[in-house]
Amino acid sequence: MIEGRMEDIGIHPDIAGFQDLAHAFDLKASALAARATLEAARERRETRGCHNRSDFPDTDPRCR
């Protein structure tokens, strides 16, 4: 799992500052957004826009 591999990221401040820390926070935020997107797509029970489901091919008028 990607989140598990991120636990051991080395963060080393240097003379230029804390760029590693900024990149680590950016990576964590990106992984969180990706997980939320994937879980939302998996839970959707309709086809809408670019999200096409072969098992749910129609749009659900109750969802907006």
mmCIF file with all atom_site columns, N, CA and C in Angstrom, residues 8-52:
data_model
loop_
_atom_site.group_PDB
_atom_site.id
_atom_site.type_symbol
_atom_site.label_atom_id
_atom_site.label_alt_id
_atom_site.label_comp_id
_atom_site.label_asym_id
_atom_site.label_entity_id
_atom_site.label_seq_id
_atom_site.pdbx_PDB_ins_code
_atom_site.Cartn_x
_atom_site.Cartn_y
_atom_site.Cartn_z
_atom_site.occupancy
_atom_site.B_iso_or_equiv
_atom_site.pdbx_formal_charge
_atom_site.auth_seq_id
_atom_site.auth_comp_id
_atom_site.auth_asym_id
_atom_site.auth_atom_id
_atom_site.pdbx_PDB_model_num
ATOM 1   N N  . ASP A 1 8  ? 8.240   5.842  5.911   1.00 0.00 ? 8  ASP A N  1
ATOM 2   C CA . ASP A 1 8  ? 9.682   5.879  6.087   1.00 0.00 ? 8  ASP A CA 1
ATOM 3   C C  . ASP A 1 8  ? 10.386  6.910  5.204   1.00 0.00 ? 8  ASP A C  1
ATOM 4   N N  . ILE A 1 9  ? 9.670   7.947  4.822   1.00 0.00 ? 9  ILE A N  1
ATOM 5   C CA . ILE A 1 9  ? 10.277  8.986  3.992   1.00 0.00 ? 9  ILE A CA 1
ATOM 6   C C  . ILE A 1 9  ? 11.262  9.783  4.841   1.00 0.00 ? 9  ILE A C  1
ATOM 7   N N  . GLY A 1 10 ? 12.458  9.936  4.330   1.00 0.00 ? 10 GLY A N  1
ATOM 8   C CA . GLY A 1 10 ? 13.466  10.710 5.044   1.00 0.00 ? 10 GLY A CA 1
ATOM 9   C C  . GLY A 1 10 ? 13.274  12.200 4.815   1.00 0.00 ? 10 GLY A C  1
ATOM 10  N N  . ILE A 1 11 ? 13.264  12.948 5.896   1.00 0.00 ? 11 ILE A N  1
ATOM 11  C CA . ILE A 1 11 ? 13.139  14.403 5.811   1.00 0.00 ? 11 ILE A CA 1
ATOM 12  C C  . ILE A 1 11 ? 14.407  14.988 6.420   1.00 0.00 ? 11 ILE A C  1
ATOM 13  N N  . HIS A 1 12 ? 15.162  15.700 5.588   1.00 0.00 ? 12 HIS A N  1
ATOM 14  C CA . HIS A 1 12 ? 16.450  16.225 6.017   1.00 0.00 ? 12 HIS A CA 1
ATOM 15  C C  . HIS A 1 12 ? 16.533  17.721 5.734   1.00 0.00 ? 12 HIS A C  1
ATOM 16  N N  . PRO A 1 13 ? 16.389  18.547 6.778   1.00 0.00 ? 13 PRO A N  1
ATOM 17  C CA . PRO A 1 13 ? 16.538  19.987 6.559   1.00 0.00 ? 13 PRO A CA 1
ATOM 18  C C  . PRO A 1 13 ? 17.975  20.304 6.161   1.00 0.00 ? 13 PRO A C  1
ATOM 19  N N  . ASP A 1 14 ? 18.120  21.276 5.284   1.00 0.00 ? 14 ASP A N  1
ATOM 20  C CA . ASP A 1 14 ? 19.461  21.692 4.881   1.00 0.00 ? 14 ASP A CA 1
ATOM 21  C C  . ASP A 1 14 ? 19.553  23.208 4.928   1.00 0.00 ? 14 ASP A C  1
ATOM 22  N N  . ILE A 1 15 ? 20.602  23.732 4.413   1.00 0.00 ? 15 ILE A N  1
ATOM 23  C CA . ILE A 1 15 ? 20.831  25.173 4.466   1.00 0.00 ? 15 ILE A CA 1
ATOM 24  C C  . ILE A 1 15 ? 19.743  25.958 3.725   1.00 0.00 ? 15 ILE A C  1
ATOM 25  N N  . ALA A 1 16 ? 19.125  25.318 2.747   1.00 0.00 ? 16 ALA A N  1
ATOM 26  C CA . ALA A 1 16 ? 18.078  25.985 1.968   1.00 0.00 ? 16 ALA A CA 1
ATOM 27  C C  . ALA A 1 16 ? 16.728  25.969 2.687   1.00 0.00 ? 16 ALA A C  1
ATOM 28  N N  . GLY A 1 17 ? 16.594  25.165 3.733   1.00 0.00 ? 17 GLY A N  1
ATOM 29  C CA . GLY A 1 17 ? 15.337  25.140 4.466   1.00 0.00 ? 17 GLY A CA 1
ATOM 30  C C  . GLY A 1 17 ? 14.758  23.743 4.581   1.00 0.00 ? 17 GLY A C  1
ATOM 31  N N  . PHE A 1 18 ? 13.443  23.685 4.588   1.00 0.00 ? 18 PHE A N  1
ATOM 32  C CA . PHE A 1 18 ? 12.726  22.441 4.822   1.00 0.00 ? 18 PHE A CA 1
ATOM 33  C C  . PHE A 1 18 ? 11.960  21.990 3.575   1.00 0.00 ? 18 PHE A C  1
ATOM 34  N N  . GLN A 1 19 ? 12.626  22.012 2.426   1.00 0.00 ? 19 GLN A N  1
ATOM 35  C CA . GLN A 1 19 ? 11.968  21.573 1.186   1.00 0.00 ? 19 GLN A CA 1
ATOM 36  C C  . GLN A 1 19 ? 11.486  20.132 1.289   1.00 0.00 ? 19 GLN A C  1
ATOM 37  N N  . ASP A 1 20 ? 12.269  19.244 1.922   1.00 0.00 ? 20 ASP A N  1
ATOM 38  C CA . ASP A 1 20 ? 11.860  17.847 2.078   1.00 0.00 ? 20 ASP A CA 1
ATOM 39  C C  . ASP A 1 20 ? 10.544  17.739 2.832   1.00 0.00 ? 20 ASP A C  1
ATOM 40  N N  . LEU A 1 21 ? 10.390  18.547 3.874   1.00 0.00 ? 21 LEU A N  1
ATOM 41  C CA . LEU A 1 21 ? 9.166   18.527 4.662   1.00 0.00 ? 21 LEU A CA 1
ATOM 42  C C  . LEU A 1 21 ? 7.978   18.975 3.816   1.00 0.00 ? 21 LEU A C  1
ATOM 43  N N  . ALA A 1 22 ? 8.163   20.020 3.029   1.00 0.00 ? 22 ALA A N  1
ATOM 44  C CA . ALA A 1 22 ? 7.094   20.503 2.148   1.00 0.00 ? 22 ALA A CA 1
ATOM 45  C C  . ALA A 1 22 ? 6.707   19.426 1.139   1.00 0.00 ? 22 ALA A C  1
ATOM 46  N N  . HIS A 1 23 ? 7.693   18.735 0.571   1.00 0.00 ? 23 HIS A N  1
ATOM 47  C CA . HIS A 1 23 ? 7.399   17.664 -0.388  1.00 0.00 ? 23 HIS A CA 1
ATOM 48  C C  . HIS A 1 23 ? 6.693   16.495 0.287   1.00 0.00 ? 23 HIS A C  1
ATOM 49  N N  . ALA A 1 24 ? 7.072   16.177 1.509   1.00 0.00 ? 24 ALA A N  1
ATOM 50  C CA . ALA A 1 24 ? 6.419   15.087 2.232   1.00 0.00 ? 24 ALA A CA 1
ATOM 51  C C  . ALA A 1 24 ? 4.955   15.416 2.504   1.00 0.00 ? 24 ALA A C  1
ATOM 52  N N  . PHE A 1 25 ? 4.671   16.650 2.908   1.00 0.00 ? 25 PHE A N  1
ATOM 53  C CA . PHE A 1 25 ? 3.275   17.047 3.128   1.00 0.00 ? 25 PHE A CA 1
ATOM 54  C C  . PHE A 1 25 ? 2.486   17.017 1.828   1.00 0.00 ? 25 PHE A C  1
ATOM 55  N N  . ASP A 1 26 ? 3.107   17.447 0.735   1.00 0.00 ? 26 ASP A N  1
ATOM 56  C CA . ASP A 1 26 ? 2.448   17.425 -0.566  1.00 0.00 ? 26 ASP A CA 1
ATOM 57  C C  . ASP A 1 26 ? 2.142   15.992 -0.998  1.00 0.00 ? 26 ASP A C  1
ATOM 58  N N  . LEU A 1 27 ? 3.076   15.082 -0.769  1.00 0.00 ? 27 LEU A N  1
ATOM 59  C CA . LEU A 1 27 ? 2.869   13.673 -1.104  1.00 0.00 ? 27 LEU A CA 1
ATOM 60  C C  . LEU A 1 27 ? 1.735   13.081 -0.289  1.00 0.00 ? 27 LEU A C  1
ATOM 61  N N  . LYS A 1 28 ? 1.695   13.377 1.018   1.00 0.00 ? 28 LYS A N  1
ATOM 62  C CA . LYS A 1 28 ? 0.634   12.860 1.879   1.00 0.00 ? 28 LYS A CA 1
ATOM 63  C C  . LYS A 1 28 ? -0.733  13.396 1.439   1.00 0.00 ? 28 LYS A C  1
ATOM 64  N N  . ALA A 1 29 ? -0.814  14.677 1.110   1.00 0.00 ? 29 ALA A N  1
ATOM 65  C CA . ALA A 1 29 ? -2.070  15.268 0.663   1.00 0.00 ? 29 ALA A CA 1
ATOM 66  C C  . ALA A 1 29 ? -2.518  14.662 -0.666  1.00 0.00 ? 29 ALA A C  1
ATOM 67  N N  . SER A 1 30 ? -1.575  14.415 -1.562  1.00 0.00 ? 30 SER A N  1
ATOM 68  C CA . SER A 1 30 ? -1.904  13.818 -2.858  1.00 0.00 ? 30 SER A CA 1
ATOM 69  C C  . SER A 1 30 ? -2.412  12.397 -2.692  1.00 0.00 ? 30 SER A C  1
ATOM 70  N N  . ALA A 1 31 ? -1.787  11.629 -1.814  1.00 0.00 ? 31 ALA A N  1
ATOM 71  C CA . ALA A 1 31 ? -2.229  10.251 -1.568  1.00 0.00 ? 31 ALA A CA 1
ATOM 72  C C  . ALA A 1 31 ? -3.626  10.229 -0.946  1.00 0.00 ? 31 ALA A C  1
ATOM 73  N N  . LEU A 1 32 ? -3.896  11.158 -0.043  1.00 0.00 ? 32 LEU A N  1
ATOM 74  C CA . LEU A 1 32 ? -5.221  11.250 0.581   1.00 0.00 ? 32 LEU A CA 1
ATOM 75  C C  . LEU A 1 32 ? -6.287  11.590 -0.458  1.00 0.00 ? 32 LEU A C  1
ATOM 76  N N  . ALA A 1 33 ? -5.989  12.545 -1.338  1.00 0.00 ? 33 ALA A N  1
ATOM 77  C CA . ALA A 1 33 ? -6.938  12.921 -2.392  1.00 0.00 ? 33 ALA A CA 1
ATOM 78  C C  . ALA A 1 33 ? -7.173  11.769 -3.362  1.00 0.00 ? 33 ALA A C  1
ATOM 79  N N  . ALA A 1 34 ? -6.106  11.035 -3.699  1.00 0.00 ? 34 ALA A N  1
ATOM 80  C CA . ALA A 1 34 ? -6.254  9.890  -4.606  1.00 0.00 ? 34 ALA A CA 1
ATOM 81  C C  . ALA A 1 34 ? -7.127  8.811  -3.982  1.00 0.00 ? 34 ALA A C  1
ATOM 82  N N  . ARG A 1 35 ? -6.908  8.520  -2.695  1.00 0.00 ? 35 ARG A N  1
ATOM 83  C CA . ARG A 1 35 ? -7.715  7.501  -2.022  1.00 0.00 ? 35 ARG A CA 1
ATOM 84  C C  . ARG A 1 35 ? -9.186  7.919  -1.975  1.00 0.00 ? 35 ARG A C  1
ATOM 85  N N  . ALA A 1 36 ? -9.454  9.169  -1.656  1.00 0.00 ? 36 ALA A N  1
ATOM 86  C CA . ALA A 1 36 ? -10.834 9.657  -1.597  1.00 0.00 ? 36 ALA A CA 1
ATOM 87  C C  . ALA A 1 36 ? -11.502 9.545  -2.970  1.00 0.00 ? 36 ALA A C  1
ATOM 88  N N  . THR A 1 37 ? -10.784 9.886  -4.027  1.00 0.00 ? 37 THR A N  1
ATOM 89  C CA . THR A 1 37 ? -11.319 9.796  -5.380  1.00 0.00 ? 37 THR A CA 1
ATOM 90  C C  . THR A 1 37 ? -11.642 8.353  -5.742  1.00 0.00 ? 37 THR A C  1
ATOM 91  N N  . LEU A 1 38 ? -10.731 7.438  -5.453  1.00 0.00 ? 38 LEU A N  1
ATOM 92  C CA . LEU A 1 38 ? -10.949 6.029  -5.776  1.00 0.00 ? 38 LEU A CA 1
ATOM 93  C C  . LEU A 1 38 ? -12.100 5.432  -4.980  1.00 0.00 ? 38 LEU A C  1
ATOM 94  N N  . GLU A 1 39 ? -12.182 5.749  -3.697  1.00 0.00 ? 39 GLU A N  1
ATOM 95  C CA . GLU A 1 39 ? -13.270 5.206  -2.890  1.00 0.00 ? 39 GLU A CA 1
ATOM 96  C C  . GLU A 1 39 ? -14.620 5.759  -3.318  1.00 0.00 ? 39 GLU A C  1
ATOM 97  N N  . ALA A 1 40 ? -14.665 7.040  -3.670  1.00 0.00 ? 40 ALA A N  1
ATOM 98  C CA . ALA A 1 40 ? -15.918 7.625  -4.145  1.00 0.00 ? 40 ALA A CA 1
ATOM 99  C C  . ALA A 1 40 ? -16.347 6.991  -5.466  1.00 0.00 ? 40 ALA A C  1
ATOM 100 N N  . ALA A 1 41 ? -15.404 6.744  -6.360  1.00 0.00 ? 41 ALA A N  1
ATOM 101 C CA . ALA A 1 41 ? -15.726 6.114  -7.643  1.00 0.00 ? 41 ALA A CA 1
ATOM 102 C C  . ALA A 1 41 ? -16.228 4.697  -7.437  1.00 0.00 ? 41 ALA A C  1
ATOM 103 N N  . ARG A 1 42 ? -15.642 3.989  -6.495  1.00 0.00 ? 42 ARG A N  1
ATOM 104 C CA . ARG A 1 42 ? -16.060 2.602  -6.239  1.00 0.00 ? 42 ARG A CA 1
ATOM 105 C C  . ARG A 1 42 ? -17.477 2.557  -5.660  1.00 0.00 ? 42 ARG A C  1
ATOM 106 N N  . GLU A 1 43 ? -17.846 3.548  -4.876  1.00 0.00 ? 43 GLU A N  1
ATOM 107 C CA . GLU A 1 43 ? -19.163 3.562  -4.241  1.00 0.00 ? 43 GLU A CA 1
ATOM 108 C C  . GLU A 1 43 ? -20.281 4.083  -5.152  1.00 0.00 ? 43 GLU A C  1
ATOM 109 N N  . ARG A 1 44 ? -19.930 4.814  -6.193  1.00 0.00 ? 44 ARG A N  1
ATOM 110 C CA . ARG A 1 44 ? -20.951 5.371  -7.084  1.00 0.00 ? 44 ARG A CA 1
ATOM 111 C C  . ARG A 1 44 ? -21.707 4.249  -7.778  1.00 0.00 ? 44 ARG A C  1
ATOM 112 N N  . ARG A 1 45 ? -23.006 4.335  -7.793  1.00 0.00 ? 45 ARG A N  1
ATOM 113 C CA . ARG A 1 45 ? -23.856 3.294  -8.379  1.00 0.00 ? 45 ARG A CA 1
ATOM 114 C C  . ARG A 1 45 ? -24.566 3.777  -9.638  1.00 0.00 ? 45 ARG A C  1
ATOM 115 N N  . GLU A 1 46 ? -23.860 4.596  -10.409 1.00 0.00 ? 46 GLU A N  1
ATOM 116 C CA . GLU A 1 46 ? -24.424 5.110  -11.649 1.00 0.00 ? 46 GLU A CA 1
ATOM 117 C C  . GLU A 1 46 ? -23.296 5.518  -12.580 1.00 0.00 ? 46 GLU A C  1
ATOM 118 N N  . THR A 1 47 ? -23.653 5.683  -13.845 1.00 0.00 ? 47 THR A N  1
ATOM 119 C CA . THR A 1 47 ? -22.725 6.254  -14.807 1.00 0.00 ? 47 THR A CA 1
ATOM 120 C C  . THR A 1 47 ? -22.999 7.749  -14.869 1.00 0.00 ? 47 THR A C  1
ATOM 121 N N  . ARG A 1 48 ? -21.942 8.541  -14.760 1.00 0.00 ? 48 ARG A N  1
ATOM 122 C CA . ARG A 1 48 ? -22.126 9.993  -14.818 1.00 0.00 ? 48 ARG A CA 1
ATOM 123 C C  . ARG A 1 48 ? -20.840 10.614 -15.337 1.00 0.00 ? 48 ARG A C  1
ATOM 124 N N  . GLY A 1 49 ? -20.967 11.442 -16.365 1.00 0.00 ? 49 GLY A N  1
ATOM 125 C CA . GLY A 1 49 ? -19.803 12.112 -16.918 1.00 0.00 ? 49 GLY A CA 1
ATOM 126 C C  . GLY A 1 49 ? -18.773 11.121 -17.437 1.00 0.00 ? 49 GLY A C  1
ATOM 127 N N  . CYS A 1 50 ? -17.549 11.284 -17.026 1.00 0.00 ? 50 CYS A N  1
ATOM 128 C CA . CYS A 1 50 ? -16.463 10.384 -17.453 1.00 0.00 ? 50 CYS A CA 1
ATOM 129 C C  . CYS A 1 50 ? -16.410 9.108  -16.634 1.00 0.00 ? 50 CYS A C  1
ATOM 130 N N  . HIS A 1 51 ? -17.209 9.018  -15.604 1.00 0.00 ? 51 HIS A N  1
ATOM 131 C CA . HIS A 1 51 ? -17.213 7.826  -14.747 1.00 0.00 ? 51 HIS A CA 1
ATOM 132 C C  . HIS A 1 51 ? -18.251 6.853  -15.292 1.00 0.00 ? 51 HIS A C  1
ATOM 133 N N  . ASN A 1 52 ? -17.790 5.873  -16.047 1.00 0.00 ? 52 ASN A N  1
ATOM 134 C CA . ASN A 1 52 ? -18.683 4.899  -16.673 1.00 0.00 ? 52 ASN A CA 1
ATOM 135 C C  . ASN A 1 52 ? -18.630 3.579  -15.938 1.00 0.00 ? 52 ASN A C  1
#
